[in-house]
Coordinates of N, CA and C in Angstrom, one line a residue:
X1 N 129.8 92.2 142.1 CA 129.7 91.0 141.5 C 127.8 91.4 141.0
X2 N 127.2 91.6 142.3 CA 125.6 92.0 142.2 C 125.8 93.2 141.9
X3 N 126.3 94.1 141.3 CA 126.2 95.0 140.1 C 125.8 94.8 139.0
X4 N 127.2 93.8 139.0 CA 126.7 93.4 137.2 C 126.1 92.7 136.9
X5 N 125.0 92.1 138.1 CA 124.2 90.8 137.9 C 122.6 91.7 137.4
X6 N 123.2 92.9 138.7 CA 121.4 93.7 137.8 C 121.8 94.9 136.9
X7 N 123.1 95.0 136.4 CA 123.3 95.8 135.1 C 122.2 94.7 133.8
X8 N 123.2 93.7 134.1 CA 122.4 92.5 133.1 C 120.9 92.5 133.0
X9 N 120.9 92.3 134.1 CA 118.7 91.9 134.6 C 118.7 93.5 133.6
X10 N 118.5 94.6 134.0 CA 118.0 95.7 133.4 C 118.5 95.9 131.8
X11 N 119.5 95.5 131.1 CA 119.3 95.7 130.0 C 118.6 94.3 128.9
X12 N 118.7 93.0 129.5 CA 118.0 91.8 128.8 C 116.4 92.5 129.0
X13 N 115.7 93.0 130.0 CA 114.4 93.0 130.6 C 114.3 94.7 129.3
X14 N 115.0 95.5 129.4 CA 114.7 96.4 128.1 C 114.9 96.2 126.8
X15 N 115.8 95.2 126.0 CA 115.5 93.8 124.9 C 114.5 93.6 125.1
X16 N 113.8 93.3 126.0 CA 112.0 92.2 126.0 C 111.4 92.8 125.4
X17 N 111.8 94.3 126.8 CA 110.4 95.5 126.2 C 110.4 96.2 125.1
X18 N 111.7 95.7 123.7 CA 111.6 96.5 122.7 C 111.2 95.7 121.5
X19 N 110.7 94.2 121.6 CA 110.6 93.1 120.9 C 108.8 93.0 121.2
X20 N 108.1 93.6 122.3 CA 106.7 93.8 121.6 C 106.6 94.9 121.5
X21 N 107.2 95.7 121.6 CA 106.4 97.2 120.7 C 106.8 97.1 119.3
X22 N 108.0 96.3 119.4 CA 107.2 96.5 117.9 C 106.8 95.9 117.5
X23 N 105.9 94.1 117.6 CA 104.9 93.5 117.4 C 103.9 94.7 117.0
X24 N 103.8 95.0 118.0 CA 102.9 96.2 118.1 C 102.5 97.3 117.2
X25 N 103.6 97.8 116.7 CA 104.0 98.5 115.4 C 103.5 98.1 114.4
X26 N 104.0 96.9 114.0 CA 103.5 96.0 113.4 C 102.4 95.7 112.4
X27 N 101.7 95.6 113.5 CA 100.2 94.7 113.4 C 99.5 96.0 113.4
X28 N 99.9 97.6 114.1 CA 99.0 98.6 113.2 C 99.5 99.0 112.1
X29 N 100.1 98.3 111.5 CA 101.1 99.3 109.7 C 100.4 99.4 108.8
X30 N 99.5 98.5 108.6 CA 97.9 98.5 107.4 C 97.3 99.8 108.0
X31 N 96.7 100.1 109.2 CA 95.7 100.9 109.5 C 96.1 102.3 109.0
X32 N 97.5 102.5 109.5 CA 98.4 103.4 109.4 C 98.9 104.2 108.2
X33 N 98.6 103.0 106.8 CA 99.5 103.7 106.2 C 99.3 104.8 105.3
X34 N 97.6 104.9 105.3 CA 97.3 106.3 104.3 C 97.5 107.6 105.0
X35 N 98.4 107.2 106.3 CA 98.2 109.1 107.1 C 99.5 109.3 107.0
X36 N 100.8 108.2 105.8 CA 101.5 108.6 106.0 C 102.4 109.8 105.0
X37 N 103.3 110.2 105.3 CA 104.1 111.0 104.6 C 105.4 111.2 104.5
X38 N 106.5 111.3 103.7 CA 107.8 111.5 104.0 C 108.4 112.9 104.4
X39 N 109.3 112.8 105.3 CA 109.4 114.1 106.2 C 110.5 114.8 105.1
X40 N 110.0 116.2 105.9 CA 110.7 117.3 105.0 C 111.7 118.0 104.7
X41 N 112.1 117.7 103.5 CA 113.5 117.8 102.9 C 114.2 117.3 102.6
X42 N 113.4 115.8 102.5 CA 114.1 114.4 102.0 C 113.3 114.0 101.1
X43 N 114.0 113.6 99.8 CA 113.7 112.9 98.5 C 113.7 111.1 98.4
X44 N 113.1 110.6 98.4 CA 113.4 108.3 98.3 C 112.2 108.4 97.3
X45 N 112.9 107.9 96.6 CA 113.3 107.2 95.2 C 113.3 105.8 94.6
X46 N 112.2 105.2 94.6 CA 112.1 103.4 94.7 C 112.0 102.8 93.0
X47 N 113.2 102.6 92.1 CA 112.9 102.2 90.8 C 113.3 100.6 91.1
X48 N 112.9 100.0 89.7 CA 113.1 98.7 89.6 C 113.0 98.6 87.9
X49 N 114.3 97.0 88.2 CA 114.2 97.0 86.4 C 114.6 95.2 86.6
X50 N 113.2 94.3 86.3 CA 113.8 93.0 85.5 C 114.9 92.9 84.8
X51 N 115.2 91.8 85.0 CA 116.4 91.0 84.5 C 116.2 89.6 84.5
X52 N 115.8 89.1 82.9 CA 115.2 87.6 83.2 C 114.5 87.9 84.7
X53 N 115.5 86.5 85.5 CA 115.1 86.2 86.2 C 114.9 86.8 88.3
X54 N 115.4 88.5 88.3 CA 115.7 89.2 88.8 C 114.8 90.4 88.8
X55 N 114.4 90.9 90.0 CA 114.6 91.9 89.9 C 115.2 93.0 90.3
X56 N 116.4 93.9 89.5 CA 117.1 95.2 90.3 C 116.2 96.4 90.9
X57 N 116.2 96.0 92.5 CA 116.0 97.9 93.1 C 117.2 98.5 93.2
X58 N 116.8 99.9 93.2 CA 117.4 101.1 93.4 C 116.6 102.0 94.2
X59 N 117.2 102.3 95.7 CA 116.2 103.1 96.6 C 117.3 104.2 96.5
X60 N 116.8 105.4 96.8 CA 117.7 106.6 96.6 C 117.4 108.0 97.5
X61 N 117.8 108.0 97.9 CA 118.0 109.4 99.3 C 118.1 110.2 99.3
X62 N 117.9 111.2 99.7 CA 118.2 112.9 98.8 C 117.8 113.8 100.0
X63 N 119.2 114.2 100.2 CA 119.2 115.3 101.8 C 118.6 116.4 100.9
X64 N 117.6 117.1 100.7 CA 117.2 118.2 100.0 C 116.9 119.5 100.4
X65 N 117.7 119.1 101.8 CA 117.7 120.6 102.6 C 119.7 121.4 102.5
X66 N 119.4 122.1 102.6 CA 120.8 123.1 102.8 C 122.0 123.0 103.8
X67 N 121.5 122.1 104.8 CA 122.5 121.8 105.8 C 122.7 120.3 105.8
X68 N 123.5 120.2 106.6 CA 124.0 118.3 106.9 C 122.6 118.2 108.0
X69 N 122.6 116.7 107.8 CA 122.0 115.9 108.9 C 122.3 114.5 108.7
X70 N 121.7 113.9 109.8 CA 122.3 112.6 110.0 C 121.5 111.6 110.4
X71 N 121.4 110.2 109.6 CA 119.6 109.5 109.9 C 120.7 108.9 111.0
X72 N 120.1 108.1 112.2 CA 120.3 107.2 112.9 C 119.0 106.1 112.4
X73 N 119.7 104.4 112.9 CA 118.8 103.7 112.6 C 119.2 102.9 113.9
X74 N 118.1 101.9 114.1 CA 118.7 101.1 115.7 C 119.4 100.0 115.6
X75 N 119.8 99.5 113.8 CA 120.4 98.4 113.5 C 121.3 98.4 112.7
X76 N 121.9 97.1 112.3 CA 122.9 98.0 110.7 C 121.6 97.1 109.5
X77 N 120.6 97.2 110.0 CA 119.6 97.2 108.7 C 118.9 98.2 108.3
X78 N 119.5 98.9 107.0 CA 119.3 100.4 106.8 C 117.9 100.9 106.1
X79 N 117.2 99.5 105.4 CA 115.9 99.1 104.9 C 115.3 98.3 105.0
X80 N 114.3 98.0 104.5 CA 113.0 96.8 103.9 C 112.7 96.6 102.9
X81 N 113.0 95.6 102.3 CA 112.0 95.4 100.7 C 111.2 94.4 101.5
X82 N 109.8 94.4 100.8 CA 108.9 93.4 100.8 C 107.9 93.4 99.5
X83 N 108.0 92.0 99.3 CA 107.7 92.4 97.8 C 105.9 91.0 97.9
X84 N 104.5 91.7 98.1 CA 103.9 91.1 98.0 C 102.5 91.3 97.0
X85 N 101.8 90.0 96.5 CA 101.2 89.4 95.7 C 100.0 90.1 95.3
X86 N 98.9 90.2 94.4 CA 98.1 90.8 93.9 C 97.0 90.9 94.9
X87 N 97.3 90.0 96.0 CA 96.2 89.5 96.8 C 96.9 90.1 98.6
X88 N 97.4 91.0 97.8 CA 98.4 91.4 99.1 C 98.7 90.8 100.3
X89 N 99.1 89.7 99.5 CA 100.3 88.1 101.0 C 101.7 88.3 100.2
X90 N 102.2 88.6 101.3 CA 104.0 89.0 101.1 C 104.8 87.9 100.6
X91 N 105.4 87.5 99.5 CA 105.7 87.1 99.1 C 107.1 86.5 99.1
X92 N 107.5 88.2 99.9 CA 109.6 88.0 99.7 C 109.9 89.2 100.8
X93 N 110.5 88.7 101.4 CA 111.4 90.2 102.6 C 112.7 89.8 103.2
X94 N 113.4 90.9 102.8 CA 114.5 91.4 102.6 C 115.4 90.8 104.0
X95 N 114.6 90.8 105.2 CA 115.2 90.6 106.2 C 115.4 89.1 106.9
X96 N 114.2 88.0 105.4 CA 114.1 87.1 105.9 C 114.9 86.5 105.8
X97 N 115.6 85.8 106.9 CA 117.0 84.8 106.5 C 118.5 85.7 106.2
X98 N 118.4 87.1 107.2 CA 119.8 87.5 107.2 C 119.8 88.2 109.2
X99 N 120.6 88.0 109.5 CA 121.2 88.7 110.7 C 121.7 89.9 110.6
X100 N 121.1 91.6 111.6 CA 122.3 92.0 111.2 C 122.4 92.8 112.7
X101 N 123.3 93.6 112.5 CA 123.7 93.7 113.8 C 123.6 94.8 115.0
X102 N 122.7 94.4 115.8 CA 122.0 95.2 116.6 C 123.2 96.2 117.8
X103 N 123.3 97.9 116.9 CA 123.9 98.3 117.0 C 122.9 100.3 116.8
X104 N 123.1 101.2 117.3 CA 122.9 101.8 116.3 C 123.4 102.8 115.9
X105 N 123.4 102.8 114.6 CA 124.9 103.0 113.1 C 123.9 104.4 112.5
X106 N 124.7 105.1 112.0 CA 123.8 106.6 111.4 C 124.7 106.4 110.1
X107 N 124.1 107.7 108.9 CA 124.8 108.7 108.4 C 124.6 109.6 108.1
X108 N 125.7 110.2 107.5 CA 125.4 111.2 107.3 C 125.4 111.9 106.2
X109 N 124.8 113.1 105.7 CA 124.2 113.5 104.6 C 124.9 114.8 104.7
X110 N 125.4 115.6 103.7 CA 125.2 116.5 102.8 C 124.6 117.2 102.5
X111 N 124.4 118.7 102.3 CA 123.7 119.7 101.7 C 123.5 118.6 100.3
X112 N 121.8 118.1 100.1 CA 121.6 118.0 98.4 C 122.9 116.2 98.5
X113 N 123.1 115.8 99.3 CA 123.4 114.6 98.6 C 122.9 113.2 98.2
X114 N 123.1 113.2 98.0 CA 121.9 111.4 97.0 C 123.0 110.1 97.8
X115 N 122.2 109.1 99.1 CA 123.5 108.2 98.5 C 122.5 107.0 97.9
X116 N 122.6 105.6 97.8 CA 121.7 104.4 96.4 C 121.9 103.6 97.1
X117 N 121.3 102.7 97.9 CA 120.9 101.4 97.9 C 120.4 100.4 97.1
X118 N 121.0 98.9 96.9 CA 120.6 98.5 95.5 C 120.5 97.2 96.4
X119 N 119.7 96.6 95.7 CA 119.4 95.4 96.2 C 118.7 94.6 95.0
X120 N 118.7 92.9 94.9 CA 118.2 92.3 94.1 C 117.4 90.8 94.9
X121 N 116.4 91.3 94.0 CA 115.2 90.2 94.4 C 115.0 89.2 93.2
X122 N 115.0 87.5 93.5 CA 114.7 86.4 92.8 C 113.6 86.1 92.5
X123 N 113.1 85.8 91.0 CA 111.6 85.8 90.6 C 111.2 84.5 90.8
X124 N 112.7 83.3 90.4 CA 112.5 82.0 89.2 C 111.4 81.3 90.1
X125 N 110.8 81.9 91.3 CA 109.8 81.0 91.4 C 108.8 81.5 92.0
X126 N 108.5 82.5 91.1 CA 107.0 83.4 91.3 C 106.7 83.3 90.5
X127 N 105.2 82.4 89.9 CA 104.2 82.9 89.5 C 104.3 84.5 88.6
X128 N 103.7 84.7 86.8 CA 103.8 85.6 86.6 C 102.3 86.7 87.0
X129 N 103.0 87.9 86.9 CA 101.3 88.5 87.3 C 102.4 90.1 88.1
X130 N 101.4 90.8 88.5 CA 101.5 92.2 89.2 C 101.4 91.5 90.4
X131 N 103.0 92.4 90.6 CA 103.3 92.5 93.0 C 103.3 93.9 92.5
X132 N 103.2 94.3 94.3 CA 103.5 95.6 94.9 C 105.0 95.2 95.7
X133 N 105.5 96.4 95.5 CA 107.3 96.7 96.1 C 107.3 97.6 96.8
X134 N 107.0 97.1 98.4 CA 106.7 98.4 98.9 C 108.9 98.0 99.6
X135 N 109.3 99.5 100.4 CA 110.6 100.1 100.5 C 110.5 100.8 101.6
X136 N 111.1 100.7 103.0 CA 111.3 101.1 103.5 C 112.5 101.9 104.3
X137 N 113.1 102.7 104.6 CA 114.3 103.4 104.8 C 113.9 103.3 106.6
X138 N 114.5 102.4 107.2 CA 114.2 102.3 108.2 C 114.9 103.1 109.5
X139 N 114.5 104.4 109.6 CA 114.9 105.3 110.3 C 114.6 105.7 111.9
X140 N 115.2 105.6 112.6 CA 114.8 105.7 113.9 C 114.4 107.2 114.7
X141 N 116.0 108.4 113.9 CA 115.9 109.2 114.3 C 116.8 110.4 113.2
X142 N 116.3 111.6 113.0 CA 116.8 112.7 112.2 C 117.5 113.9 112.9
X143 N 118.8 113.6 112.7 CA 119.5 114.8 114.3 C 119.5 114.6 115.0
X144 N 119.1 113.3 115.6 CA 118.8 112.4 116.8 C 117.2 112.6 117.5
X145 N 117.0 113.5 116.7 CA 115.1 113.8 117.0 C 114.4 112.3 116.3
X146 N 113.4 111.6 117.2 CA 112.9 110.3 116.8 C 112.1 111.5 115.7
X147 N 111.5 110.7 114.7 CA 110.5 111.2 113.3 C 109.1 111.7 114.2
X148 N 108.5 112.3 113.8 CA 107.1 112.6 113.5 C 106.1 111.7 114.2
X149 N 105.3 111.8 114.5 CA 103.9 110.4 114.2 C 103.7 110.4 112.6
X150 N 103.4 109.1 112.5 CA 102.5 109.5 110.6 C 104.1 110.1 109.4
X151 N 105.3 110.5 110.1 CA 106.5 110.2 108.9 C 107.1 109.5 109.1
X152 N 107.3 108.6 107.7 CA 108.3 107.9 107.4 C 108.6 107.8 106.2
X153 N 110.2 106.9 105.7 CA 110.7 106.7 104.5 C 110.2 106.0 103.8
X154 N 109.3 105.9 103.0 CA 108.5 104.7 102.6 C 108.3 104.7 101.5
X155 N 108.0 103.8 100.3 CA 107.7 103.9 99.2 C 107.4 103.1 98.2
X156 N 106.4 103.3 97.3 CA 105.8 101.4 96.9 C 106.1 101.6 95.5
X157 N 106.0 100.3 94.7 CA 105.6 100.9 93.4 C 105.2 99.2 92.9
X158 N 104.3 99.7 91.6 CA 104.3 97.3 91.0 C 105.0 97.5 90.7
X159 N 105.3 96.3 90.2 CA 106.7 95.1 89.6 C 105.7 94.4 88.1
X160 N 106.3 94.2 87.6 CA 105.5 93.0 87.0 C 107.1 91.5 87.0
X161 N 106.1 90.7 86.9 CA 107.4 89.6 87.2 C 106.2 89.0 85.6
X162 N 107.9 88.5 84.9 CA 107.1 87.8 83.4 C 107.5 86.5 83.4

């Protein structure tokens, strides 16, 4: 019984430490944005199309290498989408009001394989104007190796809301 209690305490302590780290990282994300680059041998394309009061989002990820690779994610959430207005104020975040499985998950890519993630953003309550859509594939590791400092799967595009 003592062993279980100690194990539970260790797990809860570790979970708490992870949250603090995530908050610190998000606070410095804007500062590092200009220094980021896509990892070698990977291509990510972000495309949008407005259909009525909906922005259709398509995020494509391609393994451009001649070898198999595996992307690891720290939760069931594969990507994050953030829509910002002309003043860089956040008006939409994909993960808001959603719950994701808390488990390490994997996506395997064959050589030159492309995977596509699709989402829709409702723009009915947004004023007309130019917005910036930021998309990030939330990769924790490639082939069980953490991403090097400054490498991210992120892209942004301008979107006109009519």
